[in-house]
Coordinates of C-alpha atoms in Angstrom, one line a residue:
Chain A
M514 CA -5.3 -15.5 -41.7
N515 CA -2.3 -17.8 -41.4
R516 CA 0.0 -14.9 -41.3
L517 CA -2.0 -13.3 -38.5
S518 CA -1.8 -16.3 -36.2
L519 CA 1.9 -16.6 -37.0
T520 CA 2.4 -13.0 -36.0
V521 CA 0.5 -13.5 -32.7
C522 CA 2.7 -16.6 -32.0
A523 CA 5.9 -14.8 -32.8
L524 CA 4.8 -11.9 -30.6
L525 CA 4.1 -14.2 -27.7
V526 CA 7.5 -15.9 -28.1
A527 CA 9.2 -12.6 -28.3
L528 CA 7.5 -11.5 -25.1
T529 CA 8.5 -14.6 -23.3
V530 CA 12.1 -14.5 -24.4
S531 CA 12.7 -10.8 -23.7
G532 CA 11.4 -11.4 -20.2
C533 CA 14.4 -13.5 -19.3
G534 CA 17.0 -11.5 -21.2
N535 CA 18.8 -9.7 -18.5
S536 CA 20.7 -12.5 -16.7
S537 CA 23.5 -11.2 -14.6
R538 CA 27.0 -12.1 -15.4
P539 CA 29.8 -11.8 -12.9
D540 CA 31.3 -8.4 -13.0
S541 CA 33.7 -7.5 -10.1
D542 CA 33.1 -3.8 -10.5
T543 CA 29.3 -3.8 -10.0
L544 CA 27.8 -3.8 -6.6
K545 CA 24.1 -4.3 -6.0
I546 CA 22.6 -2.9 -2.8
G547 CA 19.2 -3.7 -1.4
A548 CA 18.3 -1.1 1.1
Y549 CA 15.3 0.2 3.1
S550 CA 13.8 3.4 1.7
V551 CA 14.9 5.8 4.4
V552 CA 18.5 5.7 3.4
R553 CA 18.0 6.5 -0.3
E554 CA 19.2 10.1 -0.2
V555 CA 22.3 9.5 2.0
F556 CA 23.3 6.5 -0.2
H557 CA 22.5 7.9 -3.6
D558 CA 23.7 11.4 -3.1
G559 CA 26.3 11.0 -0.4
L560 CA 27.9 7.6 0.3
I561 CA 27.9 6.1 -3.2
P562 CA 29.6 9.0 -5.0
A563 CA 32.2 9.4 -2.2
F564 CA 33.0 5.7 -2.3
A565 CA 33.1 5.6 -6.1
A566 CA 35.7 8.4 -6.2
R567 CA 37.8 6.7 -3.6
W568 CA 37.6 3.3 -5.3
K569 CA 38.7 4.9 -8.6
S570 CA 41.7 6.6 -7.1
N571 CA 42.7 3.4 -5.3
T572 CA 42.1 0.9 -8.0
R573 CA 41.8 3.0 -11.2
R574 CA 38.5 1.2 -11.9
E575 CA 35.0 2.4 -12.2
V576 CA 32.4 1.0 -9.9
Q577 CA 28.8 0.8 -10.9
F578 CA 26.1 0.6 -8.3
E579 CA 22.7 -1.0 -8.8
E580 CA 20.5 0.5 -6.1
S581 CA 17.2 -0.8 -4.9
Y582 CA 15.2 0.9 -2.1
N583 CA 12.1 -0.5 -0.7
A584 CA 10.2 -0.9 2.6
S585 CA 12.6 -2.8 4.9
G586 CA 10.4 -5.9 5.3
A587 CA 9.7 -6.1 1.6
Q588 CA 13.3 -5.7 0.8
A589 CA 14.3 -8.4 3.2
R590 CA 11.7 -10.8 1.7
S591 CA 12.7 -10.0 -1.9
I592 CA 16.4 -10.8 -1.1
A593 CA 15.3 -13.9 0.7
S594 CA 13.3 -15.0 -2.3
G595 CA 16.1 -14.4 -4.8
F596 CA 16.9 -10.7 -5.4
D597 CA 20.7 -10.9 -5.6
A598 CA 21.7 -7.8 -3.7
D599 CA 25.3 -8.0 -2.5
L600 CA 24.7 -5.8 0.5
A601 CA 21.5 -5.7 2.6
I602 CA 20.9 -2.4 4.5
L603 CA 17.7 -2.8 6.6
S604 CA 15.7 -0.9 9.1
H605 CA 16.1 -3.3 12.0
E606 CA 17.6 -6.6 13.1
G607 CA 14.3 -8.4 12.9
D608 CA 14.4 -8.1 9.1
M609 CA 18.1 -9.1 9.0
E610 CA 17.2 -12.3 10.9
I611 CA 14.9 -13.2 7.9
L612 CA 18.1 -13.4 5.8
V613 CA 20.0 -15.3 8.4
K614 CA 17.3 -17.9 8.7
D615 CA 17.4 -18.3 4.9
G616 CA 21.2 -18.8 4.9
K617 CA 21.8 -15.6 2.9
V618 CA 23.6 -13.8 5.7
K619 CA 26.2 -15.3 8.0
R620 CA 25.0 -16.2 11.5
D621 CA 27.8 -14.0 13.1
W622 CA 26.9 -10.9 11.0
N623 CA 26.5 -8.9 14.3
S624 CA 29.8 -10.0 15.9
G625 CA 31.8 -7.0 14.7
P626 CA 32.8 -3.9 16.8
H627 CA 29.5 -2.2 15.9
R628 CA 27.5 -5.4 16.2
G629 CA 26.5 -5.1 12.5
I630 CA 24.8 -1.8 13.1
L631 CA 25.4 0.8 10.3
T632 CA 23.7 3.8 11.8
N633 CA 21.6 5.1 14.6
S634 CA 18.7 7.5 15.0
L635 CA 16.1 8.4 17.5
V636 CA 12.3 8.1 17.6
V637 CA 11.1 11.7 18.0
I638 CA 7.9 13.8 17.7
G639 CA 7.6 16.4 14.9
H640 CA 5.1 19.2 15.7
R641 CA 3.7 22.4 14.2
Q642 CA 5.6 25.7 14.2
G643 CA 5.6 27.2 17.7
N644 CA 4.3 23.9 19.2
P645 CA 0.7 25.2 19.7
K646 CA -0.4 21.9 21.4
Q647 CA 2.6 21.9 23.8
I648 CA 3.8 18.5 22.8
K649 CA 6.9 17.4 24.8
N650 CA 6.4 13.8 25.8
W651 CA 4.6 10.6 24.7
S652 CA 1.8 11.3 27.1
D653 CA 1.0 14.5 25.3
L654 CA 0.1 12.5 22.2
G655 CA -2.7 10.8 24.2
R656 CA -4.4 14.0 25.2
P657 CA -7.8 14.7 23.8
G658 CA -7.8 16.9 20.7
V659 CA -4.2 16.1 19.6
G660 CA -4.1 14.6 16.0
V661 CA -1.3 12.1 15.7
L662 CA 0.3 10.5 12.6
Y663 CA 2.3 7.4 12.3
P664 CA 2.2 4.8 9.6
D665 CA 0.7 1.3 9.7
P666 CA 2.9 -1.2 11.6
K667 CA 1.6 -3.9 9.2
T668 CA 3.4 -2.3 6.3
S669 CA 6.0 0.0 7.8
G670 CA 9.1 -0.9 9.7
G671 CA 9.2 2.8 10.8
A672 CA 5.8 2.5 12.4
R673 CA 7.1 -0.5 14.4
W674 CA 10.0 1.6 15.7
N675 CA 7.6 4.4 16.6
I676 CA 5.1 2.2 18.5
N677 CA 7.9 0.2 20.1
A678 CA 9.3 3.6 21.4
I679 CA 5.9 4.5 23.0
Y680 CA 5.6 1.0 24.4
G681 CA 9.1 0.9 25.7
A682 CA 9.0 4.3 27.4
A683 CA 5.8 3.3 29.2
L684 CA 7.0 -0.2 30.0
L685 CA 10.4 0.8 31.4
A686 CA 8.7 3.5 33.5
V687 CA 6.8 0.8 35.4
P688 CA 8.7 0.4 38.7
D689 CA 9.8 -3.2 38.2
G690 CA 10.5 -2.7 34.5
G691 CA 7.4 -4.4 33.4
K692 CA 8.5 -7.8 34.4
G693 CA 5.3 -8.5 36.4
Q694 CA 2.3 -9.4 34.3
T695 CA -0.3 -7.4 36.2
D696 CA 1.0 -3.8 35.9
L697 CA 0.8 -3.5 32.1
A698 CA -2.4 -1.4 32.5
S699 CA -0.5 1.9 32.4
V700 CA 1.3 0.8 29.2
R701 CA -1.9 -0.3 27.6
D702 CA -3.7 2.9 28.6
L703 CA -1.0 5.2 27.0
M704 CA -0.9 3.2 23.8
S705 CA -4.6 3.0 23.4
R706 CA -5.1 6.8 24.1
I707 CA -2.5 7.6 21.4
Q708 CA -3.9 5.1 19.0
A709 CA -7.3 6.7 19.4
N710 CA -5.7 10.0 18.4
V711 CA -4.1 8.6 15.2
I712 CA -5.9 10.3 12.2
N713 CA -4.5 8.1 9.5
M714 CA -2.0 5.3 9.3
D715 CA -0.2 5.7 6.0
Q716 CA 1.6 2.8 4.3
S717 CA 5.1 4.2 4.9
G718 CA 6.9 6.7 7.1
R719 CA 7.5 8.9 4.0
Q720 CA 3.8 9.0 3.2
S721 CA 3.1 9.9 6.8
M722 CA 5.6 12.8 6.6
A723 CA 4.1 14.0 3.4
N724 CA 0.7 13.9 4.9
F725 CA 1.9 16.0 7.9
A726 CA 4.0 18.5 6.0
E727 CA 2.2 19.0 2.7
R728 CA -1.4 18.3 3.5
Q729 CA -1.1 19.8 7.0
T730 CA -2.8 16.8 8.6
G731 CA -2.6 16.4 12.4
D732 CA -0.7 18.1 15.2
A733 CA 2.2 15.7 15.7
V734 CA 4.0 13.1 13.6
V735 CA 6.0 10.3 15.2
T736 CA 9.1 9.5 13.1
Y737 CA 12.8 9.0 12.9
E738 CA 14.9 12.0 13.8
N739 CA 16.9 11.6 10.5
E740 CA 13.7 12.0 8.5
L741 CA 13.1 15.4 10.0
L742 CA 16.7 16.5 9.7
L743 CA 16.7 15.4 6.0
R744 CA 13.7 17.7 5.5
S745 CA 15.5 20.6 7.0
K746 CA 18.5 19.8 4.9
E747 CA 16.2 20.1 1.9
G748 CA 15.0 23.5 3.2
E749 CA 11.6 22.5 4.7
P750 CA 12.3 22.1 8.4
I751 CA 9.8 20.6 10.8
P752 CA 10.4 21.4 14.4
Y753 CA 10.6 18.4 16.7
V754 CA 11.1 17.3 20.3
I755 CA 13.1 14.4 21.6
P756 CA 10.9 12.8 24.3
P757 CA 12.9 12.6 27.6
F758 CA 12.9 8.8 27.4
T759 CA 13.0 7.4 23.9
L760 CA 14.2 4.5 21.7
L761 CA 17.6 4.3 20.0
I762 CA 17.1 3.2 16.4
E763 CA 19.8 0.8 15.3
S764 CA 19.8 -0.1 11.6
P765 CA 22.0 -2.9 10.4
A766 CA 23.9 -3.7 7.2
A767 CA 25.4 -7.0 6.2
I768 CA 26.9 -8.8 3.2
V769 CA 24.6 -11.2 1.4
E770 CA 26.9 -14.3 1.1
T771 CA 25.1 -16.1 -1.7
S772 CA 25.2 -13.0 -3.9
V773 CA 28.8 -12.1 -3.5
E774 CA 29.7 -15.8 -4.1
R775 CA 27.8 -15.7 -7.3
H776 CA 29.1 -12.3 -8.5
G777 CA 32.6 -12.8 -7.3
N778 CA 32.8 -9.3 -5.8
R779 CA 33.4 -10.0 -2.2
A780 CA 36.4 -7.7 -2.0
L781 CA 34.4 -4.8 -3.3
A782 CA 31.4 -5.5 -1.0
E783 CA 33.7 -5.6 2.0
A784 CA 35.5 -2.4 1.0
F785 CA 32.2 -0.6 0.7
L786 CA 30.9 -1.9 4.0
E787 CA 34.2 -0.9 5.6
F788 CA 33.9 2.6 4.0
L789 CA 30.3 2.9 5.4
L790 CA 31.6 2.3 8.9
S791 CA 34.7 4.5 8.5
V792 CA 34.8 8.0 10.0
E793 CA 34.3 9.5 6.5
G794 CA 31.3 7.3 5.8
Q795 CA 29.8 7.9 9.2
Q796 CA 30.4 11.7 8.7
I797 CA 28.3 11.6 5.6
L798 CA 25.5 9.7 7.4
A799 CA 25.7 12.3 10.2
D800 CA 25.4 15.1 7.6
Y801 CA 22.1 13.5 6.4
G802 CA 20.7 13.4 9.9
F803 CA 21.7 10.1 11.3
R804 CA 23.4 9.6 14.6
P805 CA 26.8 7.9 13.7
V806 CA 27.8 4.7 15.3
N807 CA 31.4 5.8 15.1
P808 CA 31.8 8.4 17.9
E809 CA 34.6 10.2 16.0
A810 CA 32.2 11.3 13.3
K811 CA 30.4 14.6 14.0
P812 CA 27.8 16.3 11.8
S813 CA 29.4 19.3 10.0
S814 CA 26.4 21.5 10.6
G815 CA 26.5 22.2 14.3
E816 CA 25.5 20.2 17.4
R817 CA 22.5 18.0 17.6
P818 CA 20.2 18.3 20.6
S819 CA 21.4 15.8 23.1
P820 CA 18.9 13.1 23.9
G821 CA 17.7 12.5 27.5
K822 CA 17.6 8.9 28.4
L823 CA 17.7 6.3 25.7
F824 CA 16.8 2.6 25.6
T825 CA 17.4 0.0 23.0
M826 CA 15.4 -2.9 21.7
A827 CA 17.7 -5.2 23.7
D828 CA 16.4 -3.5 26.9
L829 CA 12.9 -4.6 25.8
G830 CA 14.0 -8.1 25.2
G831 CA 14.9 -8.0 21.5
W832 CA 12.9 -7.8 18.3
A833 CA 11.4 -11.2 18.3
K834 CA 10.0 -10.8 21.8
V835 CA 8.6 -7.3 21.2
E836 CA 7.1 -8.4 17.8
E837 CA 5.1 -11.1 19.6
A838 CA 4.2 -8.9 22.6
L839 CA 2.8 -6.1 20.4
Y840 CA 1.9 -7.3 16.9
G841 CA 1.2 -11.0 17.5
S842 CA -2.5 -12.2 17.2
Q843 CA -2.9 -11.5 21.0
G844 CA -0.4 -8.6 21.0
L845 CA -0.9 -5.4 22.8
W846 CA -1.2 -3.2 19.7
T847 CA -3.4 -5.7 17.9
T848 CA -5.9 -6.0 20.7
I849 CA -5.9 -2.2 21.3
A850 CA -7.0 -1.7 17.7
A851 CA -9.9 -4.2 18.3
E852 CA -11.0 -2.4 21.4
R853 CA -11.0 0.9 19.7
S854 CA -13.5 -0.2 17.1
Q855 CA -15.8 -1.5 19.8
A856 CA -15.7 1.8 21.5
H857 CA -16.4 3.5 18.1
G858 CA -19.4 1.3 17.6
R859 CA -21.0 2.4 20.8
Chain B
M1148 CA -22.1 -21.3 -41.3
E1149 CA -23.8 -22.5 -44.5
A1150 CA -23.5 -19.1 -46.1
H1151 CA -19.7 -19.3 -45.9
A1152 CA -17.7 -21.7 -48.0
V1153 CA -15.2 -22.9 -45.5
T1154 CA -12.1 -24.1 -47.2
S1155 CA -9.7 -26.5 -45.4
H1156 CA -7.1 -23.8 -45.5
N1157 CA -9.3 -21.4 -43.6
R1158 CA -10.4 -23.9 -41.1
G1159 CA -6.7 -24.6 -40.2
S1160 CA -5.9 -20.9 -39.6
D1161 CA -9.2 -20.5 -37.7
L1162 CA -8.2 -23.2 -35.4
A1163 CA -4.8 -21.7 -34.9
L1164 CA -6.2 -18.3 -34.1
R1165 CA -8.7 -19.9 -31.8
W1166 CA -6.1 -21.8 -29.9
T1167 CA -3.7 -18.9 -29.8
T1168 CA -6.3 -16.6 -28.2
L1169 CA -7.4 -19.3 -25.7
F1170 CA -3.7 -20.0 -24.9
Y1171 CA -3.2 -16.2 -24.3
L1172 CA -6.2 -16.0 -22.1
G1173 CA -5.0 -19.0 -20.2
V1174 CA -1.5 -17.7 -19.6
M1175 CA -2.4 -14.1 -18.9
V1176 CA -5.6 -14.4 -16.8
V1177 CA -6.5 -18.0 -15.8
L1178 CA -3.1 -19.2 -14.8
P1179 CA -2.3 -16.5 -12.2
M1180 CA -5.8 -16.8 -10.7
V1181 CA -5.6 -20.6 -10.5
T1182 CA -2.2 -20.3 -8.9
L1183 CA -3.6 -17.9 -6.3
C1184 CA -6.5 -20.2 -5.4
V1185 CA -4.3 -23.3 -5.3
Q1186 CA -1.9 -21.5 -3.0
A1187 CA -4.7 -20.3 -0.8
A1188 CA -6.3 -23.7 -0.5
S1189 CA -3.1 -25.9 -0.3
P1190 CA -2.7 -25.8 3.4
G1191 CA -6.1 -27.3 3.7
I1192 CA -9.7 -26.3 4.5
E1193 CA -9.1 -25.8 8.2
P1194 CA -6.3 -23.2 7.9
F1195 CA -8.3 -21.6 5.1
W1196 CA -11.3 -21.2 7.4
R1197 CA -9.1 -20.0 10.3
A1198 CA -7.6 -17.3 8.1
L1199 CA -11.0 -16.2 6.9
S1200 CA -12.6 -16.1 10.3
D1201 CA -9.9 -14.0 11.7
P1202 CA -11.8 -10.9 12.9
Y1203 CA -9.6 -8.5 11.0
A1204 CA -9.9 -10.3 7.7
W1205 CA -13.7 -10.8 8.3
H1206 CA -14.3 -7.2 9.1
A1207 CA -12.2 -6.0 6.1
L1208 CA -14.3 -8.2 3.8
K1209 CA -17.6 -7.0 5.3
L1210 CA -16.5 -3.3 5.0
T1211 CA -15.4 -3.9 1.4
F1212 CA -18.8 -5.4 0.4
L1213 CA -20.7 -2.8 2.4
T1214 CA -18.9 0.2 0.8
A1215 CA -19.1 -1.3 -2.6
F1216 CA -22.8 -1.9 -2.2
V1217 CA -23.5 1.7 -1.1
M1218 CA -21.5 2.9 -4.1
V1219 CA -23.4 0.7 -6.5
V1220 CA -26.8 2.0 -5.3
I1221 CA -25.7 5.6 -5.8
N1222 CA -24.1 4.8 -9.1
A1223 CA -27.1 2.9 -10.4
V1224 CA -29.4 5.9 -9.9
T1225 CA -27.0 8.7 -10.9
G1226 CA -25.5 6.7 -13.8
T1227 CA -28.9 5.9 -15.3
A1228 CA -29.9 9.6 -14.9
T1229 CA -26.7 10.7 -16.6
A1230 CA -27.2 8.3 -19.5
W1231 CA -30.7 9.6 -19.8
V1232 CA -29.7 13.2 -20.0
L1233 CA -26.9 12.4 -22.5
V1234 CA -29.2 10.5 -24.8
R1235 CA -32.5 12.3 -24.5
Y1236 CA -31.5 15.9 -24.3
D1237 CA -29.6 18.0 -26.7
F1238 CA -27.6 20.8 -25.1
P1239 CA -24.5 22.7 -26.1
G1240 CA -21.3 20.8 -25.1
R1241 CA -23.0 17.5 -25.0
S1242 CA -20.3 15.7 -27.0
L1243 CA -17.7 17.2 -24.7
V1244 CA -19.5 15.9 -21.6
N1245 CA -19.9 12.6 -23.3
A1246 CA -16.1 12.5 -23.7
L1247 CA -15.5 13.5 -20.1
I1248 CA -17.4 10.5 -18.7
D1249 CA -14.5 8.1 -19.2
L1250 CA -11.8 10.3 -17.7
P1251 CA -11.9 8.7 -14.3
F1252 CA -10.4 5.6 -16.0
A1253 CA -7.4 7.6 -17.1
V1254 CA -6.5 9.1 -13.7
P1255 CA -4.1 7.0 -11.6
T1256 CA -6.1 5.8 -8.6
V1257 CA -3.5 7.1 -6.2
V1258 CA -4.0 10.6 -7.7
T1259 CA -7.8 10.2 -7.3
G1260 CA -7.2 9.5 -3.6
L1261 CA -4.9 12.5 -3.2
M1262 CA -7.3 14.8 -4.9
L1263 CA -10.1 13.7 -2.5
V1264 CA -7.8 14.3 0.5
V1265 CA -6.9 17.8 -0.8
L1266 CA -10.5 18.6 -1.4
Y1267 CA -12.2 17.1 1.6
G1268 CA -9.4 16.3 4.0
P1269 CA -9.5 17.4 7.6
S1270 CA -7.4 20.5 6.9
S1271 CA -9.2 21.5 3.7
A1272 CA -11.8 24.3 3.6
I1273 CA -14.7 21.8 3.2
G1274 CA -13.2 19.4 5.8
T1275 CA -12.9 22.2 8.3
V1276 CA -16.5 23.1 7.9
L1277 CA -17.7 19.5 8.2
G1278 CA -15.4 19.0 11.2
R1279 CA -17.3 21.8 13.0
F1280 CA -20.4 19.6 12.9
G1281 CA -18.3 16.6 14.0
W1282 CA -18.5 15.0 10.6
G1283 CA -15.6 13.6 8.7
V1284 CA -15.3 12.2 5.2
I1285 CA -11.6 11.5 4.6
Y1286 CA -10.0 8.9 6.9
Q1287 CA -13.6 7.7 7.6
Q1288 CA -15.9 5.2 5.9
P1289 CA -17.7 7.8 3.7
G1290 CA -14.3 8.6 2.1
I1291 CA -14.1 5.1 0.9
V1292 CA -17.5 5.3 -0.8
L1293 CA -16.4 8.6 -2.3
A1294 CA -13.3 7.1 -3.8
L1295 CA -15.2 4.1 -5.2
L1296 CA -17.8 6.4 -6.7
F1297 CA -15.1 8.3 -8.6
V1298 CA -13.2 5.2 -9.9
S1299 CA -16.3 3.4 -11.1
Y1300 CA -18.2 6.4 -12.4
P1301 CA -18.4 5.4 -16.1
F1302 CA -19.6 1.8 -15.7
V1303 CA -23.4 2.3 -15.4
I1304 CA -23.5 5.2 -17.8
R1305 CA -21.6 3.3 -20.5
S1306 CA -23.8 0.3 -20.1
V1307 CA -27.2 2.0 -20.1
Q1308 CA -26.4 4.6 -22.8
P1309 CA -26.4 2.3 -25.9
V1310 CA -29.6 0.6 -24.8
L1311 CA -31.3 3.9 -24.4
M1312 CA -30.1 5.0 -27.8
E1313 CA -31.5 1.9 -29.5
L1314 CA -34.8 2.0 -27.6
D1315 CA -37.9 2.3 -29.8
R1316 CA -39.6 5.4 -28.6
A1317 CA -42.9 4.4 -30.1
E1318 CA -43.8 2.4 -27.0
E1319 CA -43.2 5.4 -24.8
E1320 CA -45.3 7.6 -27.1
A1321 CA -48.1 5.1 -27.1
A1322 CA -48.0 5.1 -23.3
A1323 CA -48.1 8.9 -23.3
T1324 CA -51.0 8.9 -25.8
L1325 CA -52.9 6.5 -23.5
G1326 CA -52.6 9.1 -20.7
A1327 CA -49.6 7.8 -18.7
G1328 CA -47.6 10.5 -17.0
A1329 CA -43.8 10.9 -17.6
W1330 CA -42.9 9.0 -14.4
T1331 CA -45.4 6.1 -15.1
T1332 CA -44.1 5.8 -18.6
F1333 CA -40.5 5.6 -17.4
R1334 CA -41.3 3.1 -14.7
R1335 CA -43.7 0.9 -16.7
V1336 CA -42.3 1.1 -20.2
T1337 CA -38.6 2.3 -20.2
L1338 CA -37.2 0.8 -17.0
P1339 CA -38.1 -2.8 -17.8
V1340 CA -36.0 -2.5 -20.9
L1341 CA -33.2 -0.7 -19.1
W1342 CA -32.8 -2.8 -16.0
P1343 CA -30.6 -5.5 -17.4
S1344 CA -28.1 -2.9 -18.5
I1345 CA -28.3 -1.1 -15.2
L1346 CA -27.6 -4.3 -13.4
T1347 CA -24.7 -5.1 -15.8
G1348 CA -23.1 -1.7 -15.1
S1349 CA -23.7 -2.0 -11.4
G1350 CA -22.2 -5.5 -11.4
L1351 CA -19.1 -4.4 -13.2
S1352 CA -18.6 -1.4 -10.9
F1353 CA -19.1 -3.6 -7.9
S1354 CA -16.4 -6.0 -9.1
R1355 CA -14.1 -3.1 -9.8
A1356 CA -14.7 -1.7 -6.3
L1357 CA -13.9 -5.0 -4.5
G1358 CA -10.3 -4.8 -5.6
E1359 CA -9.8 -1.0 -5.5
F1360 CA -6.6 -0.2 -3.7
G1361 CA -4.8 3.0 -4.9
S1362 CA -7.5 5.5 -4.1
V1363 CA -8.8 3.9 -1.0
V1364 CA -5.4 3.6 0.6
M1365 CA -5.2 7.4 0.5
V1366 CA -8.6 8.2 1.9
A1367 CA -9.5 5.3 4.2
G1368 CA -7.4 6.1 7.3
N1369 CA -6.4 2.4 7.4
H1370 CA -7.6 1.7 11.0
P1371 CA -8.1 -2.0 11.5
L1372 CA -11.7 -3.0 12.2
L1373 CA -12.8 0.5 11.3
T1374 CA -11.7 1.7 7.9
K1375 CA -9.4 -1.0 6.6
T1376 CA -10.9 -2.6 3.4
A1377 CA -10.0 -6.0 2.1
P1378 CA -7.3 -4.9 -0.4
L1379 CA -5.6 -2.8 2.3
H1380 CA -5.8 -5.8 4.7
I1381 CA -4.3 -8.0 2.0
Y1382 CA -1.4 -5.6 1.4
G1383 CA -0.7 -5.3 5.1
E1384 CA -0.6 -9.1 5.5
I1385 CA 1.8 -9.4 2.5
E1386 CA 4.0 -6.7 3.9
S1387 CA 4.2 -8.3 7.3
G1388 CA 5.1 -11.7 5.8
N1389 CA 1.7 -13.3 6.3
R1390 CA 1.2 -14.6 2.7
H1391 CA -1.4 -17.3 3.3
A1392 CA -3.8 -14.9 5.1
A1393 CA -3.5 -12.5 2.1
L1394 CA -4.1 -15.2 -0.4
V1395 CA -7.2 -16.5 1.4
V1396 CA -8.9 -13.0 1.5
S1397 CA -7.8 -12.5 -2.2
S1398 CA -9.4 -15.7 -3.2
V1399 CA -12.7 -14.7 -1.6
L1400 CA -12.6 -11.4 -3.5
L1401 CA -11.8 -13.3 -6.7
A1402 CA -14.7 -15.8 -6.1
S1403 CA -17.1 -13.0 -5.4
S1404 CA -16.2 -11.2 -8.6
L1405 CA -16.4 -14.4 -10.6
L1406 CA -19.9 -15.1 -9.2
I1407 CA -21.1 -11.6 -10.0
L1408 CA -19.8 -11.8 -13.6
L1409 CA -21.3 -15.3 -14.1
G1410 CA -24.6 -13.9 -12.7
L1411 CA -24.5 -11.0 -15.1
N1412 CA -23.9 -13.3 -18.0
A1413 CA -26.9 -15.5 -17.0
L1414 CA -29.0 -12.4 -16.5
Q1415 CA -28.2 -10.9 -19.9
R1416 CA -29.1 -14.2 -21.6
W1417 CA -32.3 -14.4 -19.6
G1418 CA -33.1 -10.7 -20.2
G1419 CA -32.4 -11.2 -23.9
V1420 CA -34.8 -14.1 -24.2
N1421 CA -37.4 -12.2 -22.3
H1422 CA -37.3 -9.3 -24.7
G1423 CA -37.2 -11.6 -27.8
D1424 CA -33.8 -10.2 -29.0

């Protein structure tokens, strides 16, 4: 009996101790990156091996990467609450601002030549082979009988890019650029007709893509251009259209000051960030379907369809303003969802 | 107690064991739950109420309870019937069927959801036929009930089965001898003995259903105020940085589950007294 209780106690102690065993010690040749899930392939298979080879030939030292990929918002919050990533690569500036507010990232992170932006992409519409529903523009997504997929903006940064694109295209089409308060009716109308056609809001952009491609759900999927190009790189192309007026996706990267201080690997982190923005790094990003921020980099596999007119989040007033206007408690998207359920109840 | 000679040595190790297990229960179960409730309540009663009366949170909770309730009604009937068949009838492959009952516990719930989408989804054969009549299962509320039925399948069966096996059949035979039909015998003689176990199984499956996430997230469609259940709402609030709202809804689920389990406990004691066990 006595021995049994001793064993139980010992087991508990062992469990507790092993839980805190892996403390990190400073090691200048290790770099931790905390990134959003969409860049997993380009980092893991493209950028990291290329950089490691270059680092070895320059310094004759191995570099070890510890990679973490997660939904952008979740990644930002985990870095804010203590995950010691040296480099934060996030979906949008709004998430980077979480880290700035927490003092993890310098206030002037976006003062460089590329304004802290690592890579660009476009919000596009993927459709079925041969485009049977004739989808060419945002308004086509609101037609009766078109099944649409985009993820839930509550959980997916990708969904926010998608919905912001629809919102922005409609808003900027209003003659005075949507500055007046009264003429939001057309914006609201488009957004609510599209929302009514949404079949399922998955938790992430990847799940939405899987639902569209593997389970053949819906007629159209709103997503990043690079997600569709990645699929065709992997041999399962999905045809897509670039709406004539769409949103330029700008995804930032920044050094997490508190982490590089603690790990003492600032030089390595800066070298990696510099590599990411170099022509070579941008070339790799382009090969994985992104639109490079460095105009000298071109995808090695032919030309991309050139977009029509593009707008940026800055044209819409910036992340904070759009977040409140769409997803706040009285936001446009929030209230549209409420309206929809009333219509459904009738 | 009098039957055992308790030595002082034994009493010491008994105490140690008792405290160790209580400590374990405290650390593993009670502490996280208390932390949750404290965090939910710490901003005060007014913010708590505001978070709870948010129409999205409120609807998510209502939907969760409604779908769980529909599932429980179905499970109570089919579960009792299944237990009945397994105990009262001998048929080839009975032990195999008996072993299959618990399998839903072994399937990761996300896979359960995926299977249901593949089987009944809008582009599946069944989904296409249903769609022609304007019906939908997946990405609609019936899909949620379907997922809950699968994940909580074993509860009622496993709770009714042992009671049925131990049931003294003399009473049923007496009823039959006195001229009662099969249904009357079941209703007047068997069911009164079974109902505490049916309620126990139902209560457990209800509790299980309140927190179900993995399968529901695949089949629900996730539309706020239509098909977003409380666990999905909670996940969404956490992911969009709204921790307090998530904690408040979680604490309501937790409290409901606790009430159900306490109720079941009381019921079992009461049922036990009633039947002179």
